C-alpha positions as a Markdown table, in Angstrom:
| # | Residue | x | y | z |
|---|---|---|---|---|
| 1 | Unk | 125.3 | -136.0 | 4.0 |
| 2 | Unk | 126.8 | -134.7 | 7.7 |
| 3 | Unk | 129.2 | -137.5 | 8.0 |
| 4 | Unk | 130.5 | -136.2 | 4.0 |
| 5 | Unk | 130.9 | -132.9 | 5.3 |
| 6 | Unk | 132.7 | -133.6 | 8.1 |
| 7 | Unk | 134.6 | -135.6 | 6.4 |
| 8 | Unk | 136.0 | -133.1 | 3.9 |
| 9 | Unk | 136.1 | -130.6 | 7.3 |
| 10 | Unk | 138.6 | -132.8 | 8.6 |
| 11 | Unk | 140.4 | -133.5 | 5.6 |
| 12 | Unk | 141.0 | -129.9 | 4.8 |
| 13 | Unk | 142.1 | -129.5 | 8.7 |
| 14 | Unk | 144.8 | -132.4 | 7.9 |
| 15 | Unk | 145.9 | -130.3 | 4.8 |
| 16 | Unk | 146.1 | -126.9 | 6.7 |
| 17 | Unk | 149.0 | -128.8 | 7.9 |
| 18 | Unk | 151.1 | -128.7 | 5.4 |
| 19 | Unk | 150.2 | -124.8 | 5.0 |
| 20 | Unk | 151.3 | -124.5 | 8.6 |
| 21 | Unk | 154.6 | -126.2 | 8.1 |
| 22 | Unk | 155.4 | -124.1 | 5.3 |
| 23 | Unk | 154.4 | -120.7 | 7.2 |
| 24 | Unk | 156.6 | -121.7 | 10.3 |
| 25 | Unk | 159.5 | -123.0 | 8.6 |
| 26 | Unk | 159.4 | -121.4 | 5.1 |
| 27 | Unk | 162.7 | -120.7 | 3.6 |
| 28 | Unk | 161.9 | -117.3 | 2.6 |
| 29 | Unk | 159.3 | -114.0 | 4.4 |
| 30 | Unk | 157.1 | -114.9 | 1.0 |
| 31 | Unk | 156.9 | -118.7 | 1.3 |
| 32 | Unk | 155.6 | -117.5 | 4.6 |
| 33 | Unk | 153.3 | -115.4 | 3.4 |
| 34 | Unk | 151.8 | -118.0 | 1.0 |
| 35 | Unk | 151.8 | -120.4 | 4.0 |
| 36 | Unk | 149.4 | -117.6 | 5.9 |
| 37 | Unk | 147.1 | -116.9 | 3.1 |
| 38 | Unk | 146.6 | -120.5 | 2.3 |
| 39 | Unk | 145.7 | -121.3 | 5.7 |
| 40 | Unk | 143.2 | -118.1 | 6.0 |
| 41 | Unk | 141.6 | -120.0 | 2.4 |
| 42 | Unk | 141.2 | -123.0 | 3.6 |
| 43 | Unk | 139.8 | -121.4 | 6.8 |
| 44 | Unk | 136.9 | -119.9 | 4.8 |
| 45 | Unk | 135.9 | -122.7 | 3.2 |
| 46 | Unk | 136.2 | -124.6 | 6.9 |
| 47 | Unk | 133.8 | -122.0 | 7.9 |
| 48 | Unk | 131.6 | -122.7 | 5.5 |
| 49 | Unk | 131.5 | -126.4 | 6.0 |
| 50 | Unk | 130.3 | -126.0 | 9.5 |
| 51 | Unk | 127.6 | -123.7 | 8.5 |
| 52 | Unk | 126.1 | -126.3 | 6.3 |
| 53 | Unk | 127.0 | -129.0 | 9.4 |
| 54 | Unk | 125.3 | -126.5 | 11.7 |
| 55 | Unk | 122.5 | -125.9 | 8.8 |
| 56 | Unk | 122.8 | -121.6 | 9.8 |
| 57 | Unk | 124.8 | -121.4 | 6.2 |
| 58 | Unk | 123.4 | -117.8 | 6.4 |
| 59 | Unk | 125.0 | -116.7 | 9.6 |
| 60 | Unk | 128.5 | -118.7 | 8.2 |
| 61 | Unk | 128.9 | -117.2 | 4.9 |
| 62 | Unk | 128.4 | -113.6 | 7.0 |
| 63 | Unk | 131.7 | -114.7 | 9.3 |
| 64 | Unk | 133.8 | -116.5 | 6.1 |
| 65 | Unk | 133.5 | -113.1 | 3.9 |
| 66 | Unk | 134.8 | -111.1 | 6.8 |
| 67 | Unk | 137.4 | -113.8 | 7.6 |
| 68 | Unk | 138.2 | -113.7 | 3.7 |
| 69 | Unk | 138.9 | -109.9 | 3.7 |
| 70 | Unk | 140.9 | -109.3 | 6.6 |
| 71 | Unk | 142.8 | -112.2 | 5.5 |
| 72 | Unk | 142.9 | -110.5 | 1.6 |
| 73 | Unk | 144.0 | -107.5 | 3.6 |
| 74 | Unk | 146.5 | -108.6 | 6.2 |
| 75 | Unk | 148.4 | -110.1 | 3.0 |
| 76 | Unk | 148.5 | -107.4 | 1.0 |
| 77 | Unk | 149.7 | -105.1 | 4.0 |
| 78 | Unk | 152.7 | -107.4 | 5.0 |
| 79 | Unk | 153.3 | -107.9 | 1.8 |
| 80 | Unk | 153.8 | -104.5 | 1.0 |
| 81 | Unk | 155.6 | -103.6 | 3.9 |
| 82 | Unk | 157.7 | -106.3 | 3.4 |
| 83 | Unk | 158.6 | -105.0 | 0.0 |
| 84 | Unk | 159.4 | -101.7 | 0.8 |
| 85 | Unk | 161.7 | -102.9 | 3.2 |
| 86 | Unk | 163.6 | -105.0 | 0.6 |
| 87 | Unk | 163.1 | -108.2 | 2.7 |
| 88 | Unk | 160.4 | -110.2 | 1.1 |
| 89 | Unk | 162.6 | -112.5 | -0.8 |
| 90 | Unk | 165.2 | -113.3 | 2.3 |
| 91 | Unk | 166.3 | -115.6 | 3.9 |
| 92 | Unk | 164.3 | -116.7 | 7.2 |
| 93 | Unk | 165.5 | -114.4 | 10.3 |
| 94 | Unk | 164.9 | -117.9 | 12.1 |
| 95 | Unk | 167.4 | -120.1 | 10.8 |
C-alpha cells in the first residue's frame, strides 16, 4: 500500500507541473490565479498522502486544512484586489 501512495504522490507532483506552467506563463492575471490555486489543491491532497505514508494522518489533516484556507483565502484576496483594480482579465505584465 506505501509504494501505491507514493505513487499517486509523485504522480500528482508531475501534474503540479502543468499548474506551475500555467501560473508562470499564464496569458492573463486570472489564468494565473487558477494556476496558484490549483497548485495549493493539489498541495493538500500531497499533504495528506504523506500523512497516510508517515501513518500520523491526524497530525496531516491538521497542516492540509490550514494549508487549504490560507490558500482559499490568498485567492479570494488577490482576486479581489485584482478586480478592483480592473486588471484581472489583462494581458500578462511579463510578456
Amino acid at each position: 500500500m506505501t509504494i501505491f501512495f507514493l505513487s499517486v504522490a509523485l504522480g500528482l507532483c508531475f501534474l503540479m507541473l502543468f499548474s506551475m506552467y500555467r501560473a508562470l506563463f499564464g496569458p492573463t492575471v486570472l489564468d494565473r490565479l487558477i494556476g496558484v490555486n490549483a497548485i495549493g489543491s493539489k498541495t493538500v491532497v500531497l499533504l495528506l498522502l504523506i500523512g497516510l505514508l508517515y501513518e500520523r494522518i491526524d497530525m496531516f489533516v491538521d497542516i492540509a486544512l490550514a494549508y487549504a484556507f490560507l490558500n482559499f483565502v490568498a485567492v479570494i484576496a488577490a482576486s479581489r484586489y485584482f478586480h478592483k483594480r480592473k486588471g484581472l482579465y489583462e494581458e500578462s505584465f511579463m510578456d
